[in-house]
Coordinates of N, CA and C in Angstrom, one line a residue:
X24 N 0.4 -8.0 17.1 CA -0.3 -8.7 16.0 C -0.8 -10.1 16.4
X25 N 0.1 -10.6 17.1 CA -0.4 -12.0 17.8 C -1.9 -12.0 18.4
X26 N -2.1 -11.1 18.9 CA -3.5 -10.1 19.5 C -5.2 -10.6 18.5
X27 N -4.9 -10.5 17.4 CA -5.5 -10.8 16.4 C -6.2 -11.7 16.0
X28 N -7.5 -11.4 16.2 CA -8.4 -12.8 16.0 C -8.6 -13.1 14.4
X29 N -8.2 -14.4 13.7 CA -8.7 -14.5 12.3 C -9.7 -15.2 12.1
X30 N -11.1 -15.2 12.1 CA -11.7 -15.9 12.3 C -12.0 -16.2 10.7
X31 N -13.0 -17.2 10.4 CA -13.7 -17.8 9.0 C -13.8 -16.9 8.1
X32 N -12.8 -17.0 6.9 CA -12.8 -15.7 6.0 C -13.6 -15.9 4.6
X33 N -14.4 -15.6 3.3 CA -14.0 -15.9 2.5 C -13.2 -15.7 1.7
X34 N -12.1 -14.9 1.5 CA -11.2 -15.5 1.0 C -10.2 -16.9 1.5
X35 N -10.1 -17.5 0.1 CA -9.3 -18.8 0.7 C -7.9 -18.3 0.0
X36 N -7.9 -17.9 -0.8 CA -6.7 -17.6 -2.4 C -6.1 -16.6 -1.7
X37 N -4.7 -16.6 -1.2 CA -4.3 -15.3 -0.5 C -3.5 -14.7 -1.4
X38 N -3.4 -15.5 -2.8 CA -2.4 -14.8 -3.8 C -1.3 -14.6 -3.5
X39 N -0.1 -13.8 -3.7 CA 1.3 -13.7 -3.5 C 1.5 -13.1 -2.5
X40 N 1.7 -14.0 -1.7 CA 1.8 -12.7 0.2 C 3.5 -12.2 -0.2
X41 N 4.4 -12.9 -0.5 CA 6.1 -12.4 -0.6 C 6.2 -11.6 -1.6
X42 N 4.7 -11.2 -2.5 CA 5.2 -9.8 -3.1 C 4.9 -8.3 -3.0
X43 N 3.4 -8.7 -2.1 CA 2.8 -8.4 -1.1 C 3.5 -7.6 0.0
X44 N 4.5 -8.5 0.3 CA 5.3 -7.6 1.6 C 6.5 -7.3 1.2
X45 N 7.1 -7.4 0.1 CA 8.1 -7.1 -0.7 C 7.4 -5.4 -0.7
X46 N 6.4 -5.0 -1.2 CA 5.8 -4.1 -1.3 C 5.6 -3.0 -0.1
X47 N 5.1 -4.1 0.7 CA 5.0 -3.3 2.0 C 6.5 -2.8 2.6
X48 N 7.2 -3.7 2.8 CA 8.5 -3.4 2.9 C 9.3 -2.2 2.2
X49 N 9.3 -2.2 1.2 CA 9.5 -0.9 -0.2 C 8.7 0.3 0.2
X50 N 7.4 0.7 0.3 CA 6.7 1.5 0.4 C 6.2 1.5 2.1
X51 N 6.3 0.5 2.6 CA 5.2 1.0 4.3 C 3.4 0.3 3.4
X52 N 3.4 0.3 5.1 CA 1.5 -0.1 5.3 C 1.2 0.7 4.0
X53 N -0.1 0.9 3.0 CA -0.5 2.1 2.6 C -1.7 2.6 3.1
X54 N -2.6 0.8 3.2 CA -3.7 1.1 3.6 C -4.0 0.2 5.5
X55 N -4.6 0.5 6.1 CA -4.7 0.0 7.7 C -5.4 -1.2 7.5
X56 N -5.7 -2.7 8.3 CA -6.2 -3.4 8.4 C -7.9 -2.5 9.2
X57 N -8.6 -3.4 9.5 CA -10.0 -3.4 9.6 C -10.3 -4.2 11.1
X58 N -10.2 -4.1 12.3 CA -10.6 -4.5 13.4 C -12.0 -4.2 13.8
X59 N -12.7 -5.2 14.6 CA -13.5 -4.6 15.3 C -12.7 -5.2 17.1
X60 N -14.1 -4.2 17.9 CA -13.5 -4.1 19.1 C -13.2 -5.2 20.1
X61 N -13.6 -6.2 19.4 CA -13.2 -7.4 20.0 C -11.8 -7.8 19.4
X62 N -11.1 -7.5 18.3 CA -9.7 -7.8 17.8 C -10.1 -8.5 16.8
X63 N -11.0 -9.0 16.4 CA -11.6 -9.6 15.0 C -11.0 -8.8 13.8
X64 N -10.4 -9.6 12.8 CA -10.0 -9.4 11.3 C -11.5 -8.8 10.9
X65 N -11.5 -7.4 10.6 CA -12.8 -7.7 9.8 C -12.1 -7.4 8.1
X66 N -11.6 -6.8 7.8 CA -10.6 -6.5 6.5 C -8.8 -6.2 6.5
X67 N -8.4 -7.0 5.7 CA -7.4 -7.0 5.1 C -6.1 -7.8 5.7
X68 N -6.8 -9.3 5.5 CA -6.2 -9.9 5.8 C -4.8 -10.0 4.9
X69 N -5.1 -10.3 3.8 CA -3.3 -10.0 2.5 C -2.5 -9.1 3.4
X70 N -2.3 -8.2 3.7 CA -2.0 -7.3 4.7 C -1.4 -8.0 6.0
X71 N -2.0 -8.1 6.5 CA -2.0 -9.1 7.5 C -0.7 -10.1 7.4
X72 N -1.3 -11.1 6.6 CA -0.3 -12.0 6.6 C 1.3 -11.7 5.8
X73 N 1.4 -10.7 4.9 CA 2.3 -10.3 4.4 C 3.3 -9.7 5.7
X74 N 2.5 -8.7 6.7 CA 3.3 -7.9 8.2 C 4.4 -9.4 8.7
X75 N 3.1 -10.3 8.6 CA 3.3 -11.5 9.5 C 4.8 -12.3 8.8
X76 N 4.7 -12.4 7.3 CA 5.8 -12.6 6.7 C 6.9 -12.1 7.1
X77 N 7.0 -10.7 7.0 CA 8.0 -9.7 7.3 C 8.9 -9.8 8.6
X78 N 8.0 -10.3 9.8 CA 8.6 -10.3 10.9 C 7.8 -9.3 11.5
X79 N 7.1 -8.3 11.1 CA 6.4 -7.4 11.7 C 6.1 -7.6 13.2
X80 N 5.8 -6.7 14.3 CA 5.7 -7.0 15.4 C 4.1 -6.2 15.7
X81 N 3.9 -4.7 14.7 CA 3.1 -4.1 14.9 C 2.7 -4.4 13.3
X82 N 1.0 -3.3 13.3 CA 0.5 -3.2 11.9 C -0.5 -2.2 12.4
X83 N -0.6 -1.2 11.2 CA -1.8 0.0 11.3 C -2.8 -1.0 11.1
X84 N -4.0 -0.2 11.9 CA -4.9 -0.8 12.2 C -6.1 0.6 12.6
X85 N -7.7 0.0 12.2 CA -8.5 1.2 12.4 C -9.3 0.0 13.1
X86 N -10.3 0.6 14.6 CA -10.9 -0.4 14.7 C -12.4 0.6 14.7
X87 N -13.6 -0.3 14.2 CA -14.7 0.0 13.6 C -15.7 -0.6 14.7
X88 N -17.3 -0.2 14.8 CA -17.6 -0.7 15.9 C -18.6 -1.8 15.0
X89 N -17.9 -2.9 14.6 CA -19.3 -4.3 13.6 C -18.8 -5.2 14.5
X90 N -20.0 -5.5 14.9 CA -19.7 -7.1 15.8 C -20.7 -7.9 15.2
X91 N -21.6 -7.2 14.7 CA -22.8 -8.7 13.7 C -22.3 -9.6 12.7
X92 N -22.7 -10.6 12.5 CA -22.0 -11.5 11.6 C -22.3 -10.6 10.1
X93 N -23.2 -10.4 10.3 CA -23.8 -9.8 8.6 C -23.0 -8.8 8.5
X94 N -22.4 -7.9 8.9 CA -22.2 -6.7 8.8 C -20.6 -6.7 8.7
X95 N -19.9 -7.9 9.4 CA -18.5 -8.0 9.2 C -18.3 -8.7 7.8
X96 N -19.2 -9.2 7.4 CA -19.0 -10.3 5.7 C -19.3 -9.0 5.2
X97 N -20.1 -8.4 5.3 CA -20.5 -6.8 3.6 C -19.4 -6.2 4.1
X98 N -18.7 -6.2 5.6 CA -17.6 -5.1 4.9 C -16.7 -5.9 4.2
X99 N -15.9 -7.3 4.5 CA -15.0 -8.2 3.8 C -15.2 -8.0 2.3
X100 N -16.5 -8.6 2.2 CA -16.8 -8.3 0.5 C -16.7 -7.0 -0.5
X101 N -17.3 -6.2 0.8 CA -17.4 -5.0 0.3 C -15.7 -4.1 -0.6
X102 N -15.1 -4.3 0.8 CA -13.6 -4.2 0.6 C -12.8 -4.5 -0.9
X103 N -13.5 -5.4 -0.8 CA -13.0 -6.6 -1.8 C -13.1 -6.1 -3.2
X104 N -13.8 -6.3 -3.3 CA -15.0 -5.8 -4.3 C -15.2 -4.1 -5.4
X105 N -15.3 -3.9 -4.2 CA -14.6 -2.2 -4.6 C -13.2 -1.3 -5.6
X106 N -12.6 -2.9 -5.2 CA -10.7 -1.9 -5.9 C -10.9 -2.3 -7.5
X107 N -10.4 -1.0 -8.2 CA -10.3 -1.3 -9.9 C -9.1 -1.6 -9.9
X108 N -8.7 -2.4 -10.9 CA -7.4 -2.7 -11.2 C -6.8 -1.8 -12.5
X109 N -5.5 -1.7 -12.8 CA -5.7 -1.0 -13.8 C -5.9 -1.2 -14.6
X110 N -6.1 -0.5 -16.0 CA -6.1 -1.0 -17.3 C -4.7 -1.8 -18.0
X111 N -4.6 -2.4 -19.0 CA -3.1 -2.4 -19.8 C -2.6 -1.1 -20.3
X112 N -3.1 -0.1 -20.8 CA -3.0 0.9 -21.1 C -2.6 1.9 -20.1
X113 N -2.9 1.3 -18.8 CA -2.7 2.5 -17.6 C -1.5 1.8 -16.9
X114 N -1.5 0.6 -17.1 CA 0.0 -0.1 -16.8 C 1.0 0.3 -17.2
X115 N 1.3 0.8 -18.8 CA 2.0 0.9 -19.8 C 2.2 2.4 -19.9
X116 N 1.3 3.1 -19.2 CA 1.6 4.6 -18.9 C 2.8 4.9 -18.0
X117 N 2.1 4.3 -16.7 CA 2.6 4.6 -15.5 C 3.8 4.0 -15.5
X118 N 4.2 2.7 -15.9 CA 5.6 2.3 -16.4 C 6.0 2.9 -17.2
X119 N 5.9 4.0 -18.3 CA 6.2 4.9 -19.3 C 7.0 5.8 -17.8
X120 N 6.5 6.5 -17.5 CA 6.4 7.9 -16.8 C 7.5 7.5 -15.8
X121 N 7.0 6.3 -15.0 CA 8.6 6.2 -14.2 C 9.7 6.0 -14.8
X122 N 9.5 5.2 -15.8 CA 10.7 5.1 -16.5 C 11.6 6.1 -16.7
X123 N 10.7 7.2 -16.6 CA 11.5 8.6 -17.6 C 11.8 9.3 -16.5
X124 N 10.7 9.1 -15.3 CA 11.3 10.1 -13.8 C 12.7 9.3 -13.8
X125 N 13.0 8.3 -14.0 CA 13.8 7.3 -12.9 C 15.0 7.3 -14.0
X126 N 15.1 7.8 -15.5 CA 16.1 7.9 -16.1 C 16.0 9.4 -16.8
X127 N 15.9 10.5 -16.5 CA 15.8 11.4 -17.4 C 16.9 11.9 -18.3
X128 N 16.2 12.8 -19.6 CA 16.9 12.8 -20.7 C 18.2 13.9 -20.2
X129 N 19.4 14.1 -20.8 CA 20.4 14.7 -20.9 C 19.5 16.3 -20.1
X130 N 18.6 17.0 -21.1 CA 18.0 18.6 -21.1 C 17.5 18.3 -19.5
X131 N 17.2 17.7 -19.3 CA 16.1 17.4 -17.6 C 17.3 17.0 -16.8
X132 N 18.1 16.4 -16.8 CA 19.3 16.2 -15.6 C 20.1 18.1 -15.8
X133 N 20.5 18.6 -16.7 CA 21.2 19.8 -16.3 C 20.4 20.7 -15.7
X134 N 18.7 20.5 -16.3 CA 18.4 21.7 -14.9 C 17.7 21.5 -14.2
X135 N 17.9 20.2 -13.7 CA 17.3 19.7 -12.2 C 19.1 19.8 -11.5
X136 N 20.2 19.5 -12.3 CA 20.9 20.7 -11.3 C 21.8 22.0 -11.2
X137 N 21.0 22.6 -12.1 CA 20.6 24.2 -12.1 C 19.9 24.4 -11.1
X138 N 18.9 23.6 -10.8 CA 17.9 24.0 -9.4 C 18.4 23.6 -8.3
X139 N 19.1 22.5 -8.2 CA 19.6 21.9 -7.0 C 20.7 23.0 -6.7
X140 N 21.4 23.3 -7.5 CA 22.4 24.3 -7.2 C 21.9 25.8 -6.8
X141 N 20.8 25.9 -7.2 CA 20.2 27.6 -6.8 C 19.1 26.8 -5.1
X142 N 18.9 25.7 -5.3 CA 18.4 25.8 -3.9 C 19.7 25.7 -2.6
X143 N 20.3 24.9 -3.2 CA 21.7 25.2 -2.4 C 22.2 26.7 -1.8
X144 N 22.0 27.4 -2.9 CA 22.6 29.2 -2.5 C 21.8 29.6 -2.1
X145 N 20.9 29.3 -2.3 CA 19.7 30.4 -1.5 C 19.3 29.4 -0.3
X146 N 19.9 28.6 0.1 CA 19.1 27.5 0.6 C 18.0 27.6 1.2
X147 N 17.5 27.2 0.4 CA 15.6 26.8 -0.2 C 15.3 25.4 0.1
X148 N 14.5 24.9 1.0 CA 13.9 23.6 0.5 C 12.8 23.2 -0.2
X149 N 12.9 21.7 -0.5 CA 11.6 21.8 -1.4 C 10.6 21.3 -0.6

């Protein structure tokens, strides 16, 4: 990672890199950083410096062939620019739904091991 050229970004605001890699940490890379062939950052730096938080030594990486100046700022922006966030309503779902994977009711724990027990005898995996 040391390898890594960071050249003049606009982002200045890196936002919460320690929750950032708390995440990464939890889950893994999800998405690769953005190289071109010279080792230039072209996207995802948050990423980046979160690895760098971590201790990281390595980091997924795709390298692309942009070496023009114009062409590495539209993808930065582009990147950028592109991700929806969710709704409150889609927040409040998806926090619903884990909730209930991550605590299920009495009827759903006996026959998740009713199945765990018939995958066992038959041994079946999932």
């Amino acid at each position: 990672m040391n390898e890594i050229i960071v050249k003049k970004r606009i982002r200045k605001e890196m936002g919460n890199i320690p929750s950032l890699a708390e995440s990464m940490k939890h889950f893994g890379q999800m998405s690769p950083i953005v190289l071109n062939s010279r080792n230039q950052l072209i996207a995802g730096g948050r990423r980046l410096e979160a690895a760098r938080y971590l201790g990281w030594r390595t980091i997924n990486a795709v390298v692309m062939d942009i070496s023009d100046n114009l062409s590495k700022l539209e993808y930065e922006v582009e990147e950028n620019l592109q991700r929806q966030n969710f709704t409150p309503e889609e927040i409040t779902q998806a926090a619903k739904k884990i909730n209930k994977l991550r605590n299920p009711g009495f009827f759903r724990r006996i026959l998740n091991a009713i199945i765990r027990f018939f995958k066992m005898l038959f041994r079946i995996e999932s």
